[in-house]
Amino acid sequence: MGGRNGTFTNEMVNFLGMKERSYGNVQIQIILSNYASKQIKEKMGQVLKKIKEHENGINEGNCRIGFPDLAVLPPEISLCVLSHLNATDLCLAACVWGELAQDQILWQSLCQSQWGYASIYSRLKDCCDFSYHHLYLQLDEGTVTFNADAFMGMDYFIKHELIDDNPKEIAHFIYSTRTLNIRQKRLYLNSRRDVLSHLIGMHNFSNQFLPQALRRFFESLQAPNELDNYLHFLLEKFSARFCQCNPKLQLSTDMVYILCFSLIMLSVDLTSPHIKNKMSKREFIRNVRYAIHRADDELYGHMYDDVYLRGHIAPNSGD
């Protein structure tokens, strides 16, 4: 686009393209490339004009005029601005822009960003008068309860029909929710091995180096402080899943299980301040080769280097 229109487009790109502007306590970031249609570009031009007028409007006290009223902007622009707010700020915005801040799509997005999956989502498709704002408050209350007491929290989710009472649905919810307290989650899963089995089956370890896959596994499922039955169960399920995701490696479940334990013990040895004589790479390779009766010194050496350079495989965040 050339001439006058080209100049106008360049001004819009420079003003709105990838820059972030502040008006009072509200920040907006509008990317022109998100609006491809001619109709939206025309509306953006109108918005640009209004924003420039507000930006240049300085009163006698040399103070900026406040951020433009979202109610007078096109709905798609107003909702784009509000979509950058968290739940607390959106509730505050509702005091000024009630209908906009109560938009179903905004609250649905907030729900699914924190709770990626819940059984109730599939039942809402046929509900016309359901409030995602109300659902957010319920999910948030259930999460707070779970983080204090996992069993009470899960009872809350099930009682309010947010999650169906079956192991697969519970596992899917836990897998998709990042705000659950990791210690409470461990206590719950330790007593619900059926849920834990489904949960481990949802992890994808394809094309991952074993130490890194194990480290990421324990980031989501806290390792216990002791070598107890729960840890054995975790490693058994992890080993089976790792082999399932990486059939080309031709590793048996028992071999992966032994390697996992070897890596955990190596982690303790290298990171513990109480152990003065650290295990060498040669010792680790010799011990692993003896344990699994398979000579692959290069692989075992890389595993040692990974733990030595990246740290503990299964750090416990503490009780």
XYZ file of C-alpha atoms in Angstrom:
319
model
C 0.000 0.000 0.000
C 1.521 3.302 -1.062
C 0.861 7.001 -0.792
C -1.348 8.360 1.919
C -2.790 4.973 2.879
C 0.687 3.500 3.168
C 1.754 6.315 5.490
C -1.361 5.827 7.622
C -0.694 2.077 7.876
C 2.907 2.690 8.880
C 1.771 5.090 11.581
C -0.588 2.449 12.952
C 2.164 -0.171 12.927
C 4.579 2.170 14.689
C 1.969 3.194 17.239
C 0.239 -0.129 17.851
C 2.426 -2.794 16.234
C 4.590 -4.311 18.959
C 4.738 -1.480 21.506
C 3.169 -1.444 24.905
C 1.619 1.786 26.184
C 0.477 2.651 29.678
C -2.581 4.716 30.568
C -2.912 5.086 34.353
C -2.843 1.600 35.841
C -4.005 -0.131 32.663
C -1.613 -1.521 30.055
C -2.723 -2.586 26.596
C -0.859 -4.315 23.860
C -2.619 -4.317 20.504
C -0.971 -6.105 17.624
C -2.179 -4.939 14.254
C -1.405 -8.241 12.618
C -4.119 -9.916 14.695
C -6.768 -8.027 12.767
C -6.523 -8.962 9.130
C -9.923 -7.971 7.819
C -10.517 -4.555 6.279
C -13.457 -3.892 8.594
C -11.383 -4.416 11.722
C -8.596 -2.218 10.346
C -11.066 0.594 9.820
C -12.262 0.252 13.420
C -8.646 0.197 14.572
C -8.141 3.475 12.722
C -11.026 4.999 14.639
C -9.612 3.689 17.911
C -6.186 5.044 16.984
C -7.649 8.472 16.476
C -9.375 8.404 19.870
C -6.283 7.150 21.670
C -4.117 9.805 20.062
C -6.613 12.447 21.109
C -6.434 11.200 24.697
C -2.662 10.923 24.573
C -2.317 14.494 23.334
C -5.019 15.855 25.625
C -3.141 17.493 28.425
C -5.073 19.758 30.737
C -3.863 22.967 32.399
C -2.280 21.023 35.258
C -0.105 19.175 32.732
C -1.726 15.827 33.608
C -2.743 13.158 31.120
C -6.388 12.423 30.530
C -7.244 8.930 31.781
C -7.553 5.768 29.739
C -10.477 5.853 27.249
C -13.756 4.382 28.426
C -13.874 0.776 27.204
C -17.644 1.018 26.874
C -17.328 3.364 23.901
C -14.773 1.228 22.056
C -15.741 -1.588 19.685
C -16.539 -4.721 21.739
C -13.760 -6.797 20.185
C -11.193 -4.175 21.207
C -12.568 -3.830 24.735
C -12.602 -7.603 25.245
C -9.057 -7.828 23.890
C -7.930 -5.358 26.559
C -9.811 -7.140 29.359
C -8.463 -10.547 28.281
C -5.044 -9.524 29.649
C -6.416 -9.218 33.205
C -6.374 -11.904 35.851
C -9.489 -12.863 37.811
C -8.961 -10.306 40.579
C -8.428 -7.413 38.191
C -11.361 -8.535 36.056
C -13.642 -8.407 39.101
C -12.417 -4.887 39.796
C -13.006 -3.940 36.170
C -16.587 -5.182 36.541
C -17.208 -2.310 38.947
C -16.735 0.052 36.005
C -17.569 -2.006 32.930
C -20.070 -4.486 34.319
C -21.355 -6.181 31.188
C -17.966 -6.317 29.479
C -16.180 -7.751 32.509
C -18.864 -10.416 32.949
C -18.382 -11.722 29.425
C -18.645 -15.501 29.262
C -15.672 -15.920 26.943
C -13.359 -14.012 29.290
C -14.259 -16.143 32.287
C -14.199 -19.346 30.250
C -10.661 -18.492 29.171
C -9.626 -17.860 32.788
C -11.128 -21.180 33.885
C -9.390 -23.200 31.206
C -6.063 -21.433 31.643
C -5.866 -22.565 35.293
C -7.882 -25.777 35.148
C -7.191 -27.194 31.731
C -9.719 -29.975 32.160
C -12.753 -30.559 34.340
C -15.623 -32.972 33.777
C -18.136 -30.155 33.938
C -16.728 -28.547 30.778
C -18.268 -31.220 28.559
C -21.673 -30.728 30.182
C -21.694 -26.968 29.658
C -21.986 -27.217 25.884
C -25.751 -27.656 26.162
C -26.256 -25.053 28.900
C -27.247 -21.581 27.745
C -27.653 -19.828 31.091
C -24.525 -21.097 32.846
C -22.091 -18.598 34.358
C -18.372 -19.233 33.874
C -17.749 -16.562 36.490
C -19.582 -18.711 39.027
C -17.680 -21.793 37.817
C -14.371 -19.999 38.292
C -15.260 -19.191 41.892
C -16.192 -22.826 42.550
C -13.001 -24.194 40.993
C -10.936 -21.659 42.906
C -12.579 -22.560 46.220
C -12.057 -26.250 45.532
C -8.390 -25.658 44.745
C -7.838 -23.686 47.947
C -9.508 -26.497 49.901
C -7.412 -29.144 48.113
C -4.178 -27.295 48.875
C -5.056 -27.377 52.579
C -6.439 -30.929 52.619
C -6.376 -32.967 49.404
C -9.182 -35.330 50.408
C -11.552 -32.556 51.455
C -10.717 -30.684 48.281
C -11.446 -33.650 46.027
C -14.704 -34.270 47.894
C -15.635 -30.656 47.150
C -14.934 -31.070 43.426
C -16.992 -34.252 43.254
C -19.835 -33.008 45.462
C -20.304 -29.921 43.279
C -20.125 -32.083 40.148
C -17.040 -30.322 38.868
C -15.284 -33.667 38.448
C -16.852 -37.066 37.830
C -16.074 -39.624 40.517
C -13.969 -42.040 38.507
C -10.156 -42.519 38.423
C -9.630 -41.466 34.819
C -11.510 -38.168 35.187
C -9.752 -37.342 38.456
C -6.369 -38.128 36.889
C -7.129 -35.927 33.884
C -8.094 -33.048 36.174
C -4.923 -33.360 38.269
C -2.744 -33.661 35.160
C -4.228 -30.493 33.639
C -4.166 -28.362 36.805
C -0.884 -26.663 37.753
C -2.073 -24.833 40.868
C -2.495 -27.902 43.095
C -0.112 -28.155 46.045
C 2.469 -30.797 45.147
C 2.672 -32.254 48.674
C -1.102 -32.591 49.013
C -1.183 -34.125 45.562
C 1.392 -36.726 46.628
C -0.596 -37.593 49.753
C -3.746 -38.038 47.711
C -2.131 -40.110 44.951
C -0.362 -42.322 47.470
C -3.779 -43.481 48.666
C -5.314 -43.583 45.180
C -3.005 -45.804 43.139
C -5.749 -46.279 40.527
C -5.736 -42.527 39.862
C -1.935 -42.468 39.880
C -1.764 -45.190 37.230
C -4.014 -43.206 34.887
C -2.064 -40.033 35.631
C 1.322 -41.534 34.721
C -0.213 -42.928 31.544
C -0.947 -39.361 30.387
C 2.708 -38.331 30.414
C 4.571 -38.352 27.119
C 8.268 -39.249 27.342
C 8.866 -39.736 23.632
C 12.379 -38.857 22.428
C 13.493 -37.733 25.881
C 16.789 -38.587 27.519
C 16.055 -40.801 30.516
C 17.519 -38.497 33.234
C 15.656 -35.505 31.844
C 12.394 -37.463 31.511
C 12.722 -38.674 35.100
C 13.510 -35.161 36.312
C 10.417 -33.729 34.590
C 8.353 -36.604 35.961
C 9.300 -35.737 39.533
C 8.596 -32.055 38.901
C 4.916 -32.943 38.588
C 4.851 -35.801 41.103
C 6.819 -35.128 44.249
C 9.246 -37.854 45.216
C 8.996 -39.140 48.809
C 11.823 -38.574 51.262
C 12.392 -42.294 51.760
C 12.795 -45.320 49.504
C 9.339 -46.597 50.335
C 6.644 -48.556 48.528
C 5.259 -45.408 46.943
C 8.573 -44.641 45.222
C 8.813 -48.225 43.963
C 5.313 -47.933 42.514
C 6.154 -44.607 40.852
C 9.275 -46.002 39.226
C 7.543 -49.179 38.067
C 4.827 -47.188 36.315
C 7.302 -44.637 34.983
C 9.547 -47.376 33.564
C 6.658 -49.057 31.796
C 5.457 -45.743 30.350
C 8.966 -44.707 29.257
C 9.428 -47.979 27.364
C 5.996 -47.577 25.789
C 6.896 -44.079 24.563
C 10.353 -45.121 23.296
C 10.107 -48.572 21.704
C 13.106 -47.916 19.408
C 15.451 -47.828 22.393
C 14.796 -51.532 22.953
C 15.006 -51.188 26.705
C 13.085 -53.491 28.991
C 11.005 -52.206 31.884
C 13.410 -53.828 34.367
C 16.412 -52.136 32.756
C 14.775 -48.705 32.929
C 13.725 -49.373 36.521
C 17.324 -50.173 37.520
C 18.649 -47.153 35.653
C 16.141 -44.901 37.441
C 17.230 -46.136 40.848
C 20.880 -45.784 39.852
C 20.281 -42.183 38.772
C 18.469 -41.331 42.005
C 21.254 -42.819 44.121
C 23.846 -40.983 42.037
C 21.913 -37.743 42.572
C 21.973 -38.227 46.328
C 25.669 -39.064 46.230
C 26.656 -36.015 44.174
C 24.425 -33.449 45.890
C 24.558 -34.495 49.534
C 26.949 -32.399 51.648
C 27.313 -35.324 54.037
C 28.999 -37.555 51.453
C 32.639 -36.559 51.100
C 33.877 -39.181 48.645
C 31.734 -38.646 45.562
C 31.100 -41.420 43.081
C 33.226 -41.094 39.962
C 31.990 -41.583 36.435
C 34.015 -44.785 36.117
C 32.456 -46.205 39.283
C 28.939 -45.335 38.117
C 29.480 -46.955 34.715
C 30.908 -50.093 36.313
C 28.031 -50.383 38.817
C 25.315 -49.915 36.178
C 26.945 -52.344 33.775
C 27.118 -54.932 36.524
C 23.472 -54.344 37.555
C 21.801 -54.644 34.153
C 24.356 -56.874 32.361
C 24.508 -54.662 29.304
C 27.592 -52.822 28.127
C 26.824 -49.311 26.915
C 29.477 -47.221 28.604
C 28.844 -44.173 26.412
C 25.151 -44.042 27.409
C 25.920 -44.484 31.111
C 28.609 -41.814 30.877
C 26.134 -39.325 29.383
C 23.699 -40.099 32.204
C 26.397 -39.393 34.775
C 27.267 -36.101 33.077
C 23.593 -35.049 33.032
C 23.221 -35.527 36.786
C 26.606 -33.956 37.495
C 25.809 -30.834 35.436
C 22.046 -30.415 35.919
C 21.602 -31.529 39.503
C 19.317 -33.845 41.433
C 16.943 -36.124 39.541
C 14.239 -36.151 42.212
C 14.539 -33.176 44.576
C 11.959 -33.195 47.341
C 10.381 -29.810 48.053
C 9.989 -30.763 51.678
C 7.053 -31.562 53.921
